[in-house]
Every structure is written in C-alpha cells, then in structure tokens.
C-alpha cells in the first residue's frame, strides 16, 4: 500500500513539474506561482536533517543567493550538493522547499539581472558547471533546468524505494 501511495505521489509531482515547465514557456506568472506552490506542498518539511551543515544558515544563504541571482560558489555549491545527492532524500525537503520558493519569482519574469553573472548548472550526470548568464531568458532557462534535474534525482530515489516496496 505504501508503495502504491509513493508511486501516486511521484506521478503527481511529475504532473506539477510538467505544469510548471509548460507555464514558464507559455503561461502566465500566476500559473508559474500556482505550480510552484503545489510543488512546495509536495516537498513540505519532513522534519529530518541528516546533513552536517547548519540548515537554517544554508537556507538563508540559498534564499539570498537565488533571490539576488548571485552565486557564492562555496555556499551555494554545498546546498546544490545536498539537493543532487543520489543516495538519499533524507533531510532534503526543507532545502528543496526553500529552493523552489526562491526560484519561482525569478522564473516568473519578476527579476531581471542588471549585468552578467555566474550561475551553477546541474548536469544530468550529477556534476555541476559554472555558466555566464547574460539575459533574463537564459537565467530562467537555467533555473528551470536545475529545478528539473533536482526533482528528477529526488523522484528517481523515491521510485527505487517504491520498487523495493518501501
């Protein structure tokens, strides 16, 4: 029964993610916000934190970094590494929830960078690269790509757990 519930949850998250992507590339900022809120609900705080990092400090750094669209490579890299950990989802929800809540306003056209800056791109193989971002469209595309990759990794772990009957 738990396995079926987990599979249903995975399907719902995939649908919400697809809705977000579709709204970014052809919908309104209200639709983007709606799907962002829905995703945040799916990744509500699970009450766990298995990392050795200071969660409240890292969430504050993450919020500042994404809101201002600046990258402090050291701190942001730590948070990104938590989100792209392919071994476990334990302790990820609060980081993912914060990431979603700070990225949604940026991808809904409400932020326009005033000058080029460096951003981390999450690659499909789990590595990261730095890219120079020059336009709002490029920034939105990179945030959407990173969010999709983070959610893909999270759902893969959940799918593997469902296959084991957990």
Short mmCIF file of C-alpha atoms in Angstrom, two decimals, residues 7 13 23-24 28 35 41 69 97 110 113-114 117-118 150 152 154:
data_model
loop_
_atom_site.label_atom_id
_atom_site.label_comp_id
_atom_site.label_asym_id
_atom_site.label_seq_id
_atom_site.Cartn_x
_atom_site.Cartn_y
_atom_site.Cartn_z
CA UNK A 7 4.01 5.90 -6.96
CA UNK A 13 4.91 15.62 -8.64
CA UNK A 23 3.65 27.64 -17.79
CA UNK A 24 7.22 29.01 -17.85
CA UNK A 28 1.26 33.44 -17.05
CA UNK A 35 2.63 25.21 -9.79
CA UNK A 41 3.40 21.41 -0.82
CA UNK A 69 20.67 35.84 -8.55
CA UNK A 97 11.16 23.74 -0.49
CA UNK A 110 9.85 39.30 -11.89
CA UNK A 113 19.70 40.73 -13.85
CA UNK A 114 21.41 44.07 -14.41
CA UNK A 117 26.85 36.80 -13.60
CA UNK A 118 27.92 33.21 -12.99
CA UNK A 150 16.90 18.25 -8.78
CA UNK A 152 14.40 14.13 -11.34
CA UNK A 154 14.62 13.12 -5.96
#
